[in-house]
């Protein structure tokens, strides 16, 4: 193993992955498109870099990675609770979860029937922005976010990095073939606080995960050098 691959030894990496599901009734939910593959790849890469890994995951079809502390959640509010619980231990947080920004205002106790209804209106309320909350108390932890965009990718991602007080943001244009949901590859740009943009070609999610962690390691080393 290359020495660089153990550069997160002694560090704890917290990863969020997969979608959240927001229930409408006992059998229906609203959710986001996400297979969880990018987040799971980050968790495995962090393990390979020698870190202790906590993976907080929404419902996915992926098998639990060996050696990772896997915490399963369903809703955005459960994700928030789990993240806040584990955040104090983390040195690096990679938020790859596709969090539903809204949830149905209430969950019906029984299945919503169509009998006698020509239309159905669902009222949605805002879910907490978990990463933004972390950004407010991050201290010297490294925060990495994702921005899945459908246009103006760099501008939108930069804005999110600032708004959420992140160290890095990984932006992808999900309209591009080989980028985004369900596939095993991704085409991303990694943007840092100082404005640097690393635009990567189409790579496997494993390689993308390694590149993200390498950038996080660089920031840790710089911080350790100057303190
Ligand atoms: N995120 C989060 N909590 C939310 C929504 C998103 O922690 N309620 C995290 C995601 O895990 C991701 C990043 O924030 O790392 C970007 O999420 P995104 O939904 O693209 O950003 P928003 O600020 O919600 O902007 P918009 O939905 O308007 O594009």
Tab-separated table of C-alpha atoms and ligand atoms in Angstrom:
chain	number	residue	atom	x	y	z
A	1	UNK	CA	0.000	0.000	0.000
A	2	UNK	CA	1.215	3.482	-0.886
A	3	UNK	CA	2.142	5.580	2.121
A	4	UNK	CA	-0.277	8.324	1.025
A	5	UNK	CA	-3.091	5.867	1.447
A	6	UNK	CA	-2.657	5.856	5.209
A	7	UNK	CA	-2.772	9.611	5.498
A	8	UNK	CA	-6.000	9.603	7.470
A	9	UNK	CA	-4.663	7.283	10.163
A	10	UNK	CA	-5.859	8.459	13.575
A	11	UNK	CA	-8.647	10.526	12.001
A	12	UNK	CA	-12.386	9.884	12.034
A	13	UNK	CA	-14.341	10.429	8.834
A	14	UNK	CA	-18.113	10.821	8.968
A	15	UNK	CA	-19.870	10.138	5.664
A	16	UNK	CA	-23.545	10.573	4.799
A	17	UNK	CA	-24.905	8.630	1.841
A	18	UNK	CA	-27.997	7.672	-0.087
A	19	UNK	CA	-31.409	9.320	-0.202
A	20	UNK	CA	-33.742	10.211	2.626
A	21	UNK	CA	-37.370	9.105	2.424
A	22	UNK	CA	-40.139	11.302	3.751
A	23	UNK	CA	-43.340	9.337	4.482
A	24	UNK	CA	-46.752	10.386	3.280
A	25	UNK	CA	-48.643	7.407	4.646
A	26	UNK	CA	-47.539	3.901	5.758
A	27	UNK	CA	-46.762	2.832	2.179
A	28	UNK	CA	-45.725	5.983	0.298
A	29	UNK	CA	-42.895	8.451	0.530
A	30	UNK	CA	-41.209	11.238	-1.397
A	31	UNK	CA	-37.505	10.955	-1.995
A	32	UNK	CA	-34.559	11.932	-4.195
A	33	UNK	CA	-32.803	9.915	-6.860
A	34	UNK	CA	-29.690	8.491	-5.225
A	35	UNK	CA	-28.153	5.019	-5.227
A	36	UNK	CA	-25.742	5.791	-2.379
A	37	UNK	CA	-22.780	4.631	-4.497
A	38	UNK	CA	-20.774	7.876	-4.229
A	39	UNK	CA	-21.047	8.041	-0.438
A	40	UNK	CA	-20.244	4.353	0.009
A	41	UNK	CA	-17.194	4.802	-2.239
A	42	UNK	CA	-16.029	7.676	0.006
A	43	UNK	CA	-16.513	5.501	3.108
A	44	UNK	CA	-14.435	2.686	1.589
A	45	UNK	CA	-11.722	5.077	0.399
A	46	UNK	CA	-11.509	6.653	3.871
A	47	UNK	CA	-11.055	3.181	5.322
A	48	UNK	CA	-8.257	2.525	2.832
A	49	UNK	CA	-6.623	5.827	3.882
A	50	UNK	CA	-6.511	4.418	7.440
A	51	UNK	CA	-9.401	6.416	8.961
A	52	UNK	CA	-12.086	5.287	11.367
A	53	UNK	CA	-15.285	5.566	9.389
A	54	UNK	CA	-18.857	6.298	10.440
A	55	UNK	CA	-21.271	5.903	7.515
A	56	UNK	CA	-24.768	7.275	8.027
A	57	UNK	CA	-26.907	5.942	5.232
A	58	UNK	CA	-30.420	6.315	3.903
A	59	UNK	CA	-32.139	3.303	2.308
A	60	UNK	CA	-29.967	1.798	-0.469
A	61	UNK	CA	-29.489	-1.597	-2.116
A	62	UNK	CA	-25.782	-1.570	-1.267
A	63	UNK	CA	-24.269	-4.047	1.140
A	64	UNK	CA	-22.768	-2.822	4.359
A	65	UNK	CA	-19.023	-2.157	3.858
A	66	UNK	CA	-16.822	-4.206	6.190
A	67	UNK	CA	-14.929	-2.260	8.806
A	68	UNK	CA	-17.267	0.728	8.682
A	69	UNK	CA	-19.590	1.762	11.520
A	70	UNK	CA	-22.877	1.834	9.585
A	71	UNK	CA	-25.809	3.806	10.975
A	72	UNK	CA	-29.084	3.467	9.068
A	73	UNK	CA	-31.627	6.266	8.864
A	74	UNK	CA	-34.743	6.902	6.785
A	75	UNK	CA	-35.818	10.553	7.072
A	76	UNK	CA	-33.895	13.836	6.946
A	77	UNK	CA	-34.734	14.457	10.587
A	78	UNK	CA	-33.297	11.059	11.553
A	79	UNK	CA	-30.218	11.851	9.472
A	80	UNK	CA	-29.802	15.153	11.298
A	81	UNK	CA	-30.069	13.461	14.692
A	82	UNK	CA	-27.494	10.786	13.782
A	83	UNK	CA	-25.110	13.327	12.236
A	84	UNK	CA	-25.273	15.634	15.268
A	85	UNK	CA	-24.637	12.662	17.564
A	86	UNK	CA	-21.473	11.591	15.726
A	87	UNK	CA	-20.218	15.039	14.616
A	88	UNK	CA	-18.127	15.765	17.748
A	89	UNK	CA	-15.924	12.704	17.016
A	90	UNK	CA	-15.343	13.581	13.360
A	91	UNK	CA	-12.276	15.237	11.858
A	92	UNK	CA	-13.679	15.150	8.333
A	93	UNK	CA	-17.336	15.142	7.247
A	94	UNK	CA	-18.287	14.200	3.699
A	95	UNK	CA	-21.979	14.889	3.089
A	96	UNK	CA	-22.922	12.837	0.045
A	97	UNK	CA	-26.509	12.138	1.119
A	98	UNK	CA	-29.268	13.362	-1.165
A	99	UNK	CA	-31.377	14.924	1.548
A	100	UNK	CA	-35.028	15.673	0.737
A	101	UNK	CA	-35.324	19.420	1.218
A	102	UNK	CA	-39.055	19.067	1.974
A	103	UNK	CA	-41.271	16.538	3.775
A	104	UNK	CA	-45.052	16.098	3.865
A	105	UNK	CA	-46.422	18.238	6.679
A	106	UNK	CA	-47.929	15.162	8.309
A	107	UNK	CA	-47.918	11.400	7.818
A	108	UNK	CA	-51.390	9.842	7.432
A	109	UNK	CA	-51.896	7.010	9.920
A	110	UNK	CA	-53.589	4.902	7.219
A	111	UNK	CA	-53.173	4.514	3.473
A	112	UNK	CA	-54.538	7.538	1.599
A	113	UNK	CA	-57.404	6.176	-0.587
A	114	UNK	CA	-58.386	7.581	-3.978
A	115	UNK	CA	-62.136	6.898	-3.529
A	116	UNK	CA	-64.016	10.189	-3.809
A	117	UNK	CA	-60.894	12.259	-4.608
A	118	UNK	CA	-60.190	13.679	-8.041
A	119	UNK	CA	-57.153	15.583	-6.842
A	120	UNK	CA	-54.798	15.301	-3.945
A	121	UNK	CA	-52.797	18.199	-2.582
A	122	UNK	CA	-49.808	17.440	-0.412
A	123	UNK	CA	-48.440	20.226	1.711
A	124	UNK	CA	-44.677	20.090	2.099
A	125	UNK	CA	-42.619	21.758	4.796
A	126	UNK	CA	-38.872	22.456	4.839
A	127	UNK	CA	-36.458	19.949	6.286
A	128	UNK	CA	-33.431	21.199	8.207
A	129	UNK	CA	-30.307	21.950	6.157
A	130	UNK	CA	-27.967	19.639	8.057
A	131	UNK	CA	-24.724	20.682	6.417
A	132	UNK	CA	-25.461	24.363	6.924
A	133	UNK	CA	-25.991	23.658	10.608
A	134	UNK	CA	-22.634	21.851	10.819
A	135	UNK	CA	-20.939	24.758	9.063
A	136	UNK	CA	-21.915	27.062	11.911
A	137	UNK	CA	-19.931	25.116	14.523
A	138	UNK	CA	-17.296	23.418	12.391
A	139	UNK	CA	-14.166	24.699	14.159
A	140	UNK	CA	-11.178	23.051	12.465
A	141	UNK	CA	-13.131	20.076	11.139
A	142	UNK	CA	-13.034	19.636	7.362
A	143	UNK	CA	-16.476	19.862	5.789
A	144	UNK	CA	-17.072	18.511	2.294
A	145	UNK	CA	-20.397	18.943	0.520
A	146	UNK	CA	-21.821	17.841	-2.794
A	147	UNK	CA	-23.755	19.900	-5.316
A	148	UNK	CA	-25.783	18.015	-7.896
A	149	UNK	CA	-26.615	20.632	-10.507
A	150	UNK	CA	-28.446	20.867	-13.805
A	151	UNK	CA	-26.860	24.117	-15.014
A	152	UNK	CA	-24.542	26.931	-13.821
A	153	UNK	CA	-22.722	24.221	-11.926
A	154	UNK	CA	-19.644	26.150	-10.757
A	155	UNK	CA	-21.559	29.322	-9.794
A	156	UNK	CA	-24.181	27.396	-7.818
A	157	UNK	CA	-21.612	25.152	-6.151
A	158	UNK	CA	-19.463	28.133	-5.097
A	159	UNK	CA	-22.494	29.777	-3.575
A	160	UNK	CA	-23.302	26.596	-1.599
A	161	UNK	CA	-19.703	26.310	-0.380
A	162	UNK	CA	-19.923	29.853	1.011
A	163	UNK	CA	-23.449	29.575	2.401
A	164	UNK	CA	-22.700	26.316	4.218
A	165	UNK	CA	-19.146	27.345	5.292
A	166	UNK	CA	-17.528	24.307	3.622
A	167	UNK	CA	-13.872	23.575	2.911
A	168	UNK	CA	-14.590	21.699	-0.314
A	169	UNK	CA	-17.582	21.161	-2.544
A	170	UNK	CA	-17.841	18.420	-5.128
A	171	UNK	CA	-19.995	19.575	-8.024
A	172	UNK	CA	-21.453	17.484	-10.777
A	173	UNK	CA	-23.761	18.202	-13.671
A	174	UNK	CA	-26.267	15.362	-13.449
A	175	UNK	CA	-27.478	15.976	-17.004
A	176	UNK	CA	-24.126	14.669	-18.330
A	177	UNK	CA	-23.898	11.009	-19.343
A	178	UNK	CA	-21.725	9.046	-16.884
A	179	UNK	CA	-22.285	11.574	-14.102
A	180	UNK	CA	-24.568	11.163	-11.162
A	181	UNK	CA	-27.277	8.696	-10.256
A	182	UNK	CA	-27.072	4.904	-10.288
A	183	UNK	CA	-23.959	4.722	-12.517
A	184	UNK	CA	-20.523	3.655	-11.284
A	185	UNK	CA	-18.771	6.723	-12.696
A	186	UNK	CA	-18.916	10.422	-12.020
A	187	UNK	CA	-17.660	13.615	-13.670
A	188	UNK	CA	-16.962	16.149	-10.944
A	189	UNK	CA	-15.226	19.410	-10.187
A	190	UNK	CA	-13.751	19.796	-6.720
A	191	UNK	CA	-13.887	23.412	-5.599
A	192	UNK	CA	-12.033	24.720	-2.557
A	193	UNK	CA	-12.569	27.721	-0.336
A	194	UNK	CA	-9.751	29.659	-1.992
A	195	UNK	CA	-11.515	29.333	-5.340
A	196	UNK	CA	-9.311	26.582	-6.794
A	197	UNK	CA	-11.223	24.272	-9.145
A	198	UNK	CA	-10.058	20.758	-9.994
A	199	UNK	CA	-12.093	19.516	-12.952
A	200	UNK	CA	-11.755	15.767	-13.248
A	201	UNK	CA	-12.538	13.601	-16.275
A	202	UNK	CA	-15.059	10.745	-16.081
A	203	UNK	CA	-13.707	8.460	-13.348
A	204	UNK	CA	-15.007	5.553	-11.294
A	205	UNK	CA	-16.689	6.658	-8.076
A	206	UNK	CA	-13.829	4.891	-6.236
A	207	UNK	CA	-11.260	7.156	-7.935
A	208	UNK	CA	-13.412	10.256	-7.383
A	209	UNK	CA	-13.665	9.350	-3.688
A	210	UNK	CA	-9.865	9.047	-3.429
A	211	UNK	CA	-9.350	12.428	-5.114
A	212	UNK	CA	-11.791	14.091	-2.706
A	213	UNK	CA	-10.023	12.609	0.324
A	214	UNK	CA	-6.612	13.595	-1.043
A	215	UNK	CA	-7.793	17.210	-1.165
A	216	UNK	CA	-9.097	16.910	2.411
A	217	UNK	CA	-5.713	15.517	3.525
A	218	UNK	CA	-3.942	18.507	1.924
A	219	UNK	CA	-6.100	20.913	3.939
A	220	UNK	CA	-5.474	18.982	7.180
A	221	UNK	CA	-1.706	19.058	6.549
A	222	UNK	CA	-1.733	22.789	5.817
A	223	UNK	CA	-3.707	23.487	8.978
A	224	UNK	CA	-1.421	21.287	11.093
A	225	UNK	CA	1.621	23.063	9.637
A	226	UNK	CA	0.332	26.508	10.540
A	227	UNK	CA	-0.900	25.723	14.074
B	1	LIG	N1	-27.711	18.895	2.444
B	1	LIG	C1	-28.002	18.802	3.805
B	1	LIG	N2	-29.271	19.011	4.259
B	1	LIG	C2	-30.260	19.350	3.402
B	1	LIG	C3	-29.988	19.469	2.019
B	1	LIG	C4	-28.706	19.217	1.583
B	1	LIG	O1	-27.093	18.520	4.599
B	1	LIG	N3	-31.483	19.556	3.842
B	1	LIG	C5	-26.340	18.687	1.958
B	1	LIG	C6	-26.172	17.585	0.936
B	1	LIG	O2	-25.803	16.371	1.560
B	1	LIG	C7	-25.088	18.142	0.020
B	1	LIG	C8	-25.246	19.632	0.100
B	1	LIG	O3	-25.964	19.884	1.307
B	1	LIG	O4	-23.795	17.841	0.506
B	1	LIG	C9	-25.912	20.284	-1.093
B	1	LIG	O5	-27.267	20.064	-1.123
B	1	LIG	P1	-28.261	20.780	-2.151
B	1	LIG	O6	-29.613	20.253	-1.907
B	1	LIG	O7	-27.743	20.662	-3.538
B	1	LIG	O8	-28.128	22.284	-1.729
B	1	LIG	P2	-29.198	23.306	-1.283
B	1	LIG	O9	-28.486	24.345	-0.484
B	1	LIG	O10	-30.350	22.629	-0.622
B	1	LIG	O11	-29.659	24.010	-2.637
B	1	LIG	P3	-30.818	23.670	-3.702
B	1	LIG	O12	-31.555	22.456	-3.237
B	1	LIG	O13	-31.642	24.902	-3.679
B	1	LIG	O14	-30.081	23.476	-4.993
